[in-house]
XYZ file of C-alpha atoms in Angstrom:
662
model
C 0.097 0.206 0.105
C 2.956 2.771 0.800
C 4.806 1.624 -2.264
C 1.434 2.034 -4.385
C 0.674 5.306 -2.789
C 4.436 6.276 -3.420
C 3.591 5.736 -6.864
C 0.896 8.176 -7.018
C 2.573 10.853 -4.903
C 5.811 10.325 -7.291
C 3.578 11.366 -10.137
C 2.319 14.604 -8.563
C 5.417 15.449 -7.350
C 7.832 14.679 -10.403
C 5.226 16.228 -12.579
C 6.632 15.856 -16.256
C 6.376 13.042 -18.602
C 9.818 12.333 -19.013
C 10.148 11.485 -14.969
C 7.308 9.580 -14.922
C 8.768 7.734 -17.656
C 12.268 7.483 -15.890
C 10.428 6.530 -12.478
C 8.529 3.330 -14.582
C 11.923 2.328 -16.207
C 13.707 2.366 -12.844
C 10.729 0.152 -11.475
C 11.317 -2.107 -14.201
C 14.961 -2.380 -13.492
C 13.995 -3.163 -9.650
C 11.605 -5.582 -10.473
C 14.098 -7.420 -12.341
C 16.745 -7.118 -9.812
C 14.363 -8.447 -7.235
C 13.502 -11.838 -9.181
C 17.501 -11.738 -9.582
C 17.854 -11.786 -5.820
C 14.918 -14.266 -4.759
C 14.064 -15.201 -1.488
C 12.326 -12.607 0.847
C 14.288 -9.537 -0.136
C 14.031 -10.065 -3.427
C 10.302 -10.683 -3.564
C 9.851 -7.533 -1.414
C 11.629 -5.269 -3.606
C 9.667 -6.882 -6.478
C 6.602 -6.297 -5.029
C 7.262 -2.712 -4.147
C 8.552 -1.754 -7.234
C 5.692 -3.092 -9.134
C 2.936 -1.399 -6.597
C 4.830 1.717 -7.246
C 4.884 1.431 -10.985
C 1.109 0.610 -10.836
C 0.581 3.577 -8.980
C 1.979 5.785 -11.361
C 0.547 4.103 -14.218
C -3.053 4.455 -12.421
C -3.097 8.644 -11.467
C -1.398 8.913 -15.323
C -3.955 7.139 -16.605
C -7.042 8.379 -14.575
C -5.591 12.256 -15.495
C -5.673 11.310 -19.075
C -8.947 9.876 -18.577
C -11.283 12.903 -17.032
C -9.392 15.199 -19.265
C -12.346 17.914 -20.626
C -12.282 20.810 -22.510
C -11.406 23.978 -20.276
C -11.968 27.759 -21.203
C -8.714 29.358 -22.342
C -9.569 33.049 -21.245
C -12.315 35.030 -19.411
C -15.423 35.243 -21.187
C -19.028 36.351 -20.581
C -21.653 33.878 -22.024
C -25.152 33.446 -21.948
C -26.425 29.857 -22.384
C -28.875 27.478 -21.148
C -27.796 24.824 -18.988
C -28.775 21.642 -16.828
C -28.163 21.607 -13.201
C -26.291 18.914 -11.812
C -25.216 19.985 -8.268
C -26.744 23.177 -5.883
C -24.159 23.624 -3.060
C -25.352 26.354 -0.171
C -22.571 28.184 0.797
C -24.130 30.590 3.642
C -20.543 31.807 4.961
C -20.121 33.252 1.608
C -24.072 34.116 0.669
C -23.772 32.240 -2.596
C -25.401 28.977 -4.127
C -23.046 27.120 -6.236
C -24.244 25.460 -9.520
C -22.412 22.922 -11.291
C -23.886 23.213 -14.598
C -23.804 21.171 -18.127
C -24.232 24.003 -20.732
C -26.390 22.931 -23.586
C -23.785 25.345 -25.894
C -21.464 23.137 -27.535
C -18.991 26.257 -27.723
C -18.723 26.036 -23.848
C -17.015 23.431 -21.526
C -19.198 20.325 -21.119
C -19.118 21.374 -17.012
C -18.775 24.306 -15.459
C -19.829 26.080 -11.867
C -21.399 29.049 -11.146
C -22.461 31.183 -8.166
C -24.981 33.406 -7.586
C -26.259 35.384 -4.635
C -28.180 33.206 -2.168
C -31.069 35.738 -1.694
C -31.401 35.715 -5.627
C -31.426 31.941 -5.563
C -34.091 32.003 -2.735
C -36.166 33.880 -4.668
C -36.552 31.352 -6.996
C -37.924 28.760 -4.465
C -37.154 25.068 -4.825
C -37.354 25.006 -8.710
C -33.559 25.591 -8.652
C -31.718 22.373 -7.796
C -30.726 19.189 -9.062
C -32.593 18.429 -12.589
C -33.547 21.789 -13.581
C -32.647 23.891 -16.666
C -31.787 27.393 -16.394
C -30.912 30.079 -18.607
C -28.253 32.592 -17.448
C -25.483 34.944 -18.130
C -22.336 34.597 -16.393
C -18.850 35.773 -16.221
C -16.611 32.951 -16.593
C -12.894 32.068 -16.456
C -10.738 29.051 -16.465
C -10.350 27.123 -13.152
C -8.306 29.338 -10.353
C -4.556 28.337 -10.749
C -2.378 27.625 -7.525
C -1.986 31.245 -6.122
C 0.984 30.735 -4.349
C 3.540 27.757 -4.450
C 2.369 25.216 -2.167
C -1.204 26.474 -1.490
C -4.105 24.549 -2.306
C -4.510 23.527 -6.059
C -8.116 24.363 -6.937
C -7.136 23.651 -10.639
C -6.117 19.848 -9.897
C -9.679 19.353 -7.941
C -11.543 20.973 -11.558
C -9.575 19.176 -13.478
C -10.331 15.517 -11.539
C -14.115 16.623 -11.392
C -14.070 17.578 -15.163
C -15.002 21.223 -14.796
C -13.596 23.459 -17.537
C -14.614 26.753 -16.088
C -16.080 28.888 -12.932
C -17.576 32.019 -12.757
C -20.164 34.403 -11.594
C -23.979 34.856 -12.578
C -24.993 38.060 -14.024
C -28.391 39.394 -13.768
C -31.478 37.209 -13.492
C -31.459 33.516 -13.756
C -34.577 31.902 -15.444
C -35.686 28.726 -14.597
C -36.824 26.949 -17.770
C -37.961 23.565 -16.343
C -38.173 23.314 -12.441
C -35.958 20.946 -10.537
C -37.271 17.188 -10.657
C -35.154 15.716 -8.047
C -34.869 11.870 -7.438
C -33.776 9.493 -4.813
C -31.194 10.757 -2.510
C -30.953 14.372 -3.807
C -34.521 14.632 -3.057
C -34.108 13.135 0.536
C -30.952 15.203 1.177
C -32.549 18.531 0.396
C -35.833 17.604 2.006
C -33.756 16.722 5.416
C -31.566 19.820 4.898
C -34.756 22.487 4.801
C -36.593 20.362 7.498
C -33.734 20.659 9.944
C -32.703 24.443 9.404
C -36.522 24.822 10.060
C -36.329 23.573 13.118
C -32.929 25.417 14.669
C -31.429 28.483 14.513
C -29.123 29.360 11.912
C -25.862 28.170 13.559
C -27.029 25.240 15.261
C -29.045 24.263 12.107
C -25.373 24.566 9.859
C -24.210 21.812 12.259
C -26.941 19.727 12.496
C -27.362 19.752 8.476
C -23.639 18.866 8.573
C -24.099 16.005 10.262
C -26.746 14.599 8.477
C -26.214 15.267 4.986
C -22.473 16.068 4.967
C -23.357 19.518 3.844
C -21.084 21.829 5.706
C -21.731 25.176 3.344
C -24.713 25.951 5.725
C -22.651 27.153 8.722
C -22.034 30.987 9.244
C -18.308 31.876 8.799
C -17.683 32.600 12.196
C -18.716 29.505 13.543
C -16.653 27.878 10.950
C -13.634 29.501 12.115
C -13.936 28.604 15.391
C -14.452 25.230 14.956
C -11.244 25.257 12.898
C -9.256 27.205 15.203
C -10.342 24.885 18.058
C -9.477 21.534 16.421
C -13.203 20.826 16.112
C -13.562 21.232 12.335
C -13.209 17.643 11.853
C -16.808 16.795 13.669
C -18.284 18.822 10.796
C -16.930 16.385 7.856
C -18.761 12.882 8.084
C -15.935 10.317 9.007
C -14.775 7.627 11.088
C -16.567 9.491 14.306
C -20.113 9.670 12.665
C -20.306 6.125 10.831
C -19.127 4.335 13.841
C -22.007 5.721 15.780
C -24.377 5.351 13.175
C -23.308 1.721 12.793
C -22.998 1.306 16.481
C -26.863 2.900 17.113
C -28.419 0.291 14.433
C -26.550 -2.490 15.713
C -27.555 -2.011 19.273
C -30.973 -0.911 18.676
C -31.615 -4.133 16.603
C -30.040 -6.327 19.163
C -32.272 -4.777 21.770
C -35.632 -5.122 19.824
C -34.835 -8.530 18.425
C -33.979 -9.903 22.153
C -37.406 -9.135 23.172
C -38.843 -11.609 20.879
C -37.802 -15.068 22.364
C -38.470 -17.074 19.670
C -35.710 -14.892 17.555
C -33.139 -14.824 20.299
C -33.077 -18.408 20.553
C -33.199 -19.267 17.108
C -31.145 -16.787 15.467
C -27.831 -15.214 15.354
C -28.908 -11.663 16.684
C -25.238 -10.575 16.454
C -24.729 -11.170 12.666
C -28.362 -9.774 12.243
C -27.492 -6.478 13.655
C -24.148 -6.458 11.905
C -26.013 -6.947 9.037
C -28.482 -3.701 9.888
C -25.384 -1.492 10.942
C -23.689 -2.456 7.731
C -26.879 -1.423 5.655
C -26.985 1.894 8.144
C -23.435 2.744 7.383
C -24.035 2.507 3.595
C -26.963 4.525 3.596
C -25.595 7.240 5.515
C -22.364 6.966 3.257
C -24.858 7.595 0.332
C -26.798 10.333 1.633
C -23.857 12.162 2.690
C -22.681 12.682 -0.771
C -19.905 9.843 -0.582
C -16.733 11.877 0.432
C -13.340 10.510 0.857
C -13.461 10.525 4.503
C -17.056 9.315 4.631
C -16.352 6.340 2.073
C -12.934 5.417 3.753
C -14.837 5.109 7.023
C -17.686 3.339 5.716
C -15.221 0.638 4.043
C -13.404 0.146 7.141
C -16.201 -0.359 9.418
C -17.721 -3.035 6.935
C -14.130 -4.589 7.334
C -14.182 -4.426 11.242
C -18.082 -6.209 10.684
C -16.864 -8.671 8.271
C -13.619 -9.393 10.492
C -15.371 -9.519 13.654
C -17.904 -12.213 12.468
C -14.843 -14.272 10.826
C -13.211 -14.260 14.362
C -10.060 -12.185 13.111
C -8.609 -8.931 14.472
C -10.790 -6.358 13.415
C -8.737 -3.242 14.032
C -5.435 -3.548 12.434
C -2.789 -1.654 9.911
C -3.901 -4.457 7.412
C -7.256 -3.073 7.733
C -6.565 0.896 7.152
C -4.479 -0.226 4.156
C -7.235 -1.963 2.751
C -9.297 0.868 2.867
C -6.699 3.321 1.757
C -6.158 0.701 -1.439
C -9.745 0.749 -2.090
C -10.020 4.187 -1.653
C -7.223 5.314 -4.024
C -8.347 2.574 -6.905
C -11.015 4.666 -7.472
C -9.726 7.955 -6.720
C -5.983 7.972 -6.774
C -6.220 11.832 -6.731
C -7.474 11.723 -3.358
C -3.969 10.936 -1.749
C -2.919 14.814 -2.205
C -5.868 15.953 -0.594
C -5.869 17.309 3.178
C -8.971 15.155 4.044
C -7.632 11.590 3.002
C -4.208 12.481 4.483
C -5.757 13.425 7.871
C -8.086 10.466 8.358
C -5.761 7.754 7.421
C -3.120 9.289 9.851
C -5.686 9.639 12.764
C -6.638 5.724 12.265
C -3.111 4.782 11.719
C -1.760 6.826 14.948
C -4.301 4.993 16.914
C -3.941 1.272 15.638
C -0.181 1.963 16.189
C -0.451 3.382 19.435
C -3.036 0.670 20.836
C -0.307 -1.921 19.942
C 2.399 -0.757 22.173
C 2.954 -2.701 25.142
C 3.283 0.412 27.177
C -0.128 1.556 26.453
C -1.673 -1.952 27.002
C 0.222 -2.266 30.116
C -1.294 1.070 31.393
C -4.981 1.262 29.523
C -6.402 -2.301 28.674
C -9.185 -2.774 30.947
C -8.942 -5.343 33.998
C -10.836 -6.385 36.914
C -10.526 -3.264 39.318
C -13.069 -0.873 40.961
C -15.259 1.759 39.266
C -13.092 4.792 40.111
C -9.900 3.057 39.054
C -11.528 2.021 35.946
C -12.879 5.648 35.059
C -9.422 7.078 35.862
C -7.882 4.511 33.414
C -10.668 5.073 30.753
C -10.304 8.835 30.945
C -6.381 8.375 30.799
C -6.681 6.431 27.696
C -8.954 9.119 26.177
C -6.230 12.025 26.924
C -3.359 9.728 25.527
C -5.278 8.638 22.205
C -6.179 12.171 22.021
C -3.011 13.538 22.513
C -0.859 11.297 20.140
C -3.619 12.082 17.273
C -3.125 15.883 17.845
C 0.302 15.554 17.545
C 0.391 13.011 14.596
C -1.974 15.349 12.471
C -0.027 18.467 13.444
C 2.318 18.283 10.235
C -0.417 17.723 7.779
C -2.576 20.561 9.345
C 0.680 22.963 9.519
C 1.463 21.999 5.601
C -1.775 21.961 4.022
C -3.273 24.830 6.243
C -0.220 26.780 7.827
C -2.085 26.257 11.367
C -2.821 23.714 14.000
C -4.892 24.063 17.086
C -2.759 23.811 20.142
C -5.841 23.271 22.539
C -7.600 20.668 20.362
C -7.035 17.476 22.787
C -9.076 19.371 25.452
C -11.408 20.791 23.345
C -11.971 17.066 21.457
C -12.351 15.387 25.115
C -15.555 17.293 25.729
C -16.793 17.745 22.156
C -16.241 14.158 21.074
C -18.518 12.452 23.521
C -20.912 15.113 23.635
C -21.175 14.583 19.377
C -21.193 10.952 19.569
C -23.526 10.220 22.618
C -25.982 13.477 22.933
C -26.016 15.370 19.837
C -26.348 12.856 17.158
C -28.971 10.513 19.049
C -30.785 13.380 19.876
C -31.259 14.532 16.585
C -31.693 11.081 15.012
C -34.421 10.619 17.760
C -36.157 14.202 16.741
C -36.200 13.302 13.004
C -38.043 9.848 13.985
C -40.682 11.548 16.118
C -41.214 13.984 13.888
C -42.960 11.561 11.532
C -45.393 11.456 14.115
C -45.505 15.287 15.207
C -43.487 15.054 18.229
C -39.772 15.808 17.664
C -40.486 19.371 19.159
C -39.030 18.519 22.555
C -35.986 16.497 21.177
C -35.210 19.672 18.605
C -35.066 22.046 21.660
C -32.594 19.599 23.401
C -30.355 19.223 20.062
C -30.391 22.916 19.680
C -29.062 23.660 23.102
C -26.357 20.559 23.143
C -25.280 22.063 19.563
C -25.124 25.129 21.269
C -23.130 23.944 23.906
C -20.632 22.592 21.194
C -20.433 26.101 19.795
C -19.624 27.439 22.999
C -16.809 25.109 23.445
C -15.442 25.835 19.883
C -15.528 29.702 20.637
C -13.738 29.499 24.182
C -11.049 27.521 22.943
C -10.856 29.421 19.859
C -10.716 32.784 21.662
C -8.086 31.724 23.870
C -4.775 33.433 23.685
C -2.330 30.735 21.993
C -4.823 28.714 20.817
C -3.216 28.028 17.427
C 0.221 27.699 16.099
C 0.992 28.994 13.053
C 3.732 28.294 10.262
C 4.386 29.999 7.252
C 5.649 27.204 5.303
C 6.739 23.618 5.373
C 9.208 22.464 2.630
C 8.034 19.438 0.455
C 10.874 17.475 1.445
C 10.412 18.235 5.595
C 7.121 17.201 5.038
C 8.031 14.029 3.266
C 10.446 13.172 5.873
C 8.185 13.354 8.741
C 5.356 11.460 6.935
C 7.991 8.671 6.069
C 9.251 8.386 9.605
C 5.668 8.432 10.888
C 5.097 5.263 8.568
C 8.190 3.756 9.403
C 7.332 3.893 13.086
C 3.743 2.534 12.429
C 4.412 -0.361 10.081
C 7.462 -2.174 11.815
C 7.278 -4.061 15.151
C 10.788 -4.636 15.691
C 13.166 -2.790 17.155
C 14.352 -0.536 14.372
C 10.783 0.903 14.193
C 12.675 4.154 16.176
C 14.927 4.622 13.174
C 11.880 6.470 12.275
C 12.328 9.426 15.065
C 15.645 10.222 13.313
C 13.210 10.950 10.010
C 10.779 12.764 12.137
C 13.383 14.544 13.617
C 15.174 15.817 10.722
C 11.737 17.186 9.026
C 11.104 19.093 12.084
C 14.551 20.549 11.866
C 14.110 21.816 8.447
C 10.901 23.013 9.205
C 12.023 25.171 11.805
C 14.945 26.010 9.998
C 13.106 27.500 6.922
C 13.096 31.185 6.700
C 10.482 33.526 6.367
C 9.897 34.480 2.729
C 10.401 38.387 1.929
C 7.534 38.617 -0.672
C 4.604 37.004 -1.814
C 3.252 37.438 -5.479
C -0.094 36.410 -7.081
C -0.077 35.016 -10.406
C -1.794 38.025 -11.968
C 0.711 40.630 -10.568
C -2.369 42.654 -8.648
C -1.334 41.481 -5.203
C 1.811 41.161 -3.194
C 2.835 41.277 0.585
C 5.786 42.211 1.807
C 6.866 40.173 4.722
C 8.953 41.774 7.402
C 11.001 40.493 10.405
C 8.093 39.533 12.441
C 6.406 38.034 9.899
C 3.726 40.560 9.299
C 2.405 41.068 5.811
C 1.834 44.335 4.442
C -0.486 44.435 1.145
C -0.142 46.320 -1.682
C -3.575 46.833 -2.284
C -5.725 48.052 0.619
C -8.849 46.808 -0.916
C -7.950 43.069 -1.348
C -10.494 40.822 -0.913
C -11.095 38.020 2.071
C -9.514 35.266 -0.064
C -6.332 37.160 -0.857
C -6.045 38.657 2.512
C -6.143 34.954 4.305
C -3.745 33.279 2.055
C -1.261 36.125 2.431
C -1.537 35.973 6.145
C -1.415 32.336 6.257
C 1.569 32.044 4.049
C 3.346 34.360 6.351
C 2.460 32.828 9.375
C 0.475 35.842 10.681
C -2.583 35.485 12.925
C -4.712 38.464 11.790
C -5.588 40.749 9.134
C -2.464 42.201 6.838
C -2.155 45.628 7.498
C -1.567 47.994 4.039
C 1.800 48.346 2.733
C 1.389 52.117 2.440
C 1.316 52.132 6.553
C 4.604 50.019 6.493
C 8.060 52.454 7.894
C 10.121 51.160 5.221
C 7.835 51.862 2.213
C 7.180 55.038 0.365
C 3.763 54.439 -1.450
C 2.038 56.824 -4.005
C -1.661 56.131 -5.692
C 0.667 54.605 -8.602
C 3.040 52.842 -7.047
C 5.082 51.363 -3.771
C 8.873 51.152 -3.263
C 9.571 49.158 -0.246
C 12.990 48.050 1.808
C 12.811 44.195 1.878
C 14.637 44.043 5.613
C 17.949 42.659 6.134
C 18.172 41.600 2.607
C 19.100 45.155 1.576
C 17.147 44.601 -1.820
C 14.574 47.231 -2.597
C 11.259 46.492 -4.145
C 9.188 48.470 -7.047
C 5.408 47.651 -7.372
C 2.968 49.303 -9.405
C -0.471 49.620 -8.265
C -2.484 51.740 -10.763
C -3.963 51.388 -14.046
C -2.930 54.847 -15.127
C -0.391 55.547 -17.537
C 3.346 56.195 -15.865
C 6.116 58.408 -17.110
C 8.333 56.237 -19.166
C 11.518 58.105 -18.079
C 10.323 58.229 -14.684
C 9.305 54.611 -14.816
C 12.634 53.548 -16.194
C 14.486 54.874 -13.737
C 12.707 53.987 -11.135
C 13.258 50.201 -12.675
C 16.850 50.481 -12.836
C 16.985 51.655 -8.867
C 15.074 48.984 -7.938
C 16.250 45.020 -7.089
C 12.598 43.759 -8.054
C 10.051 44.889 -9.971
C 6.441 43.805 -10.083
C 3.277 45.139 -12.266
C 0.185 43.628 -13.094
C 0.909 45.020 -16.811
C 3.232 45.001 -19.373
C 6.643 46.647 -18.469
C 8.507 48.725 -20.986
C 11.578 46.691 -22.556
C 13.630 49.422 -20.787
C 12.432 48.704 -17.416
C 14.913 46.277 -16.060
C 15.432 45.539 -12.362
C 18.706 44.728 -11.188
C 17.380 40.842 -9.813
C 13.561 40.385 -10.712
C 11.458 42.230 -13.256
C 8.098 40.335 -13.247
C 5.333 41.854 -15.429
C 1.948 40.277 -16.409
C 3.750 38.400 -19.511
C 6.284 37.338 -17.046
C 4.126 36.024 -14.267
C 1.546 34.455 -16.886
C 4.474 32.221 -17.204
C 5.545 31.580 -13.453
C 2.335 32.008 -12.000
C 2.188 32.965 -8.289
C 6.160 33.540 -6.696
C 7.480 33.233 -3.209
C 10.755 35.306 -2.953
C 13.472 34.944 -0.477
C 15.433 37.732 -0.683
C 18.165 37.362 1.353
C 18.755 33.773 0.074
C 18.413 35.092 -3.355
C 15.700 32.030 -3.906
C 12.820 32.260 -5.768
C 9.867 29.194 -5.857
C 7.116 29.605 -8.444
C 3.981 27.858 -9.550
C 5.001 26.666 -12.470
C 8.299 25.388 -10.630
C 5.931 23.281 -8.653
C 3.233 22.111 -11.294
C 5.694 21.759 -14.156
C 4.194 19.974 -16.864
C 0.940 18.714 -14.997
C -2.011 18.169 -17.165
C -3.886 21.190 -15.128
C -1.033 23.371 -15.170
C -2.199 25.603 -17.855
C 0.029 28.721 -19.105
C 2.046 28.581 -15.936
């Protein structure tokens, strides 16, 4: 499994056909070498290299198979389209539609957003299956904004999206939605739950039932993220286990009331069967997201293993679940969801296998007080282990990690599993006979308690650890060291600690960047020695402001460059000193025509020049001249002025299919 996943990761990192071919040829050579060696060593080499080659071939094949036409440049178009999906994004105030245009000149699938109030004025007719007429401003899928940030273009590529955009003006419904099956059930449940609860509580209740996280207000979503409780909103192992366990116990108790059934039938097997069906139904209802599918597969394997008398929870189980997910969606390995979910369960299995853990926390015959203390200790130990294991992933993908997540989860997980979910399930069942109101009140109160925990932890000083950048080499060493610790049982498993330590040192030694530049040249941030990003444009949107803050390791709203003590700004441009590096920056920020002679003199006096327009040929900086044509080639850039080092999106993506013009 590790070798198979390694082949997929290698394809993504090497990022060009010549390197992929070289990798496959190397695997072929090692495979032959394995057969020559023979024995267990040769067998391990042969199987490992064959799996790596298969992983590389699978992701290569899938990337070609899902290829779809994409828009080349921004355009405004009027067209009719079929609605394939409709997602409410309350935090953004939008309804996001996935459309199949009937105009052959447009990509076969695209995504368009429109204001939520406009969508709600159209009623229930705007949904899956509707045919709409609209006018929209469309653009190619957004590329990676800065090296190492989330790759939205990769997501769009594997989803078959050829463009994204915003609706302009009125959207007309030519044919109303005719949702069937799960889509109709999901929409009905969403509307039903939100009608019975306040906005914040309804957003979380909807996420737990349908997997829709878009209904939660942004302030609550941010509190959940900062407190380390965001995983509760993503339907995964916790929720699947609760659903399977609830229906298993319910079936067992109900059937046990009938003596004829209890004496003649294997009620445990029947309960497992009902629990399995409940898990599958829950997975389908919530949209079959990667964590949900992984958790459902794991639950089914655990049930099957238990019935067969085998060890139910093991590394083999995790590997099987991961393999099944990657065989269907190999690109999932690059996503934070896949990595976080599998890292968590792998950590738990590894921890449970340690003799010291069993010696301290395994159940035994003892008094209730000691048993309760032992259970509490086990919860703290497992929570702490999972938080430590997930921290590198959170820092790498999101540049931040909650420091008080263990304490928050010790309260929130039992509250969600044993109070909120049963109350919500009971309220939905009792609504069938009109008696659900009392349980909805209790559900609202319990979710309010969960939100109060999240807000309290999130607002505590030092609640979040922030890291501006984690090098890919360091991240790979940390992951490799963790896998080495998890997969081996012999004493040499401790060798993984060396890789973990080396990756941590490389991460901490990575210097702050001096300059962050987006691929369109409109936005940049100068990073001072304290890690504060100073933005070129005062009116930058929330996405740009959040991205610049995260990549600078700054917890707050970035201030304007005009207020930076080492910068001089006019309406047209800014000149700034880049700290101890001794380099200077000239950034053009207006659309007005600038005096040619004055501009060329300013360029010659600067080490770095950045503009979102084409600069005259005579405008040459001493080190980097980054105007619109150059940035279209390089994409977003991270500049380390002190080390004379530059990273670009083009350098990250190279020749991946979705790299576009970068």
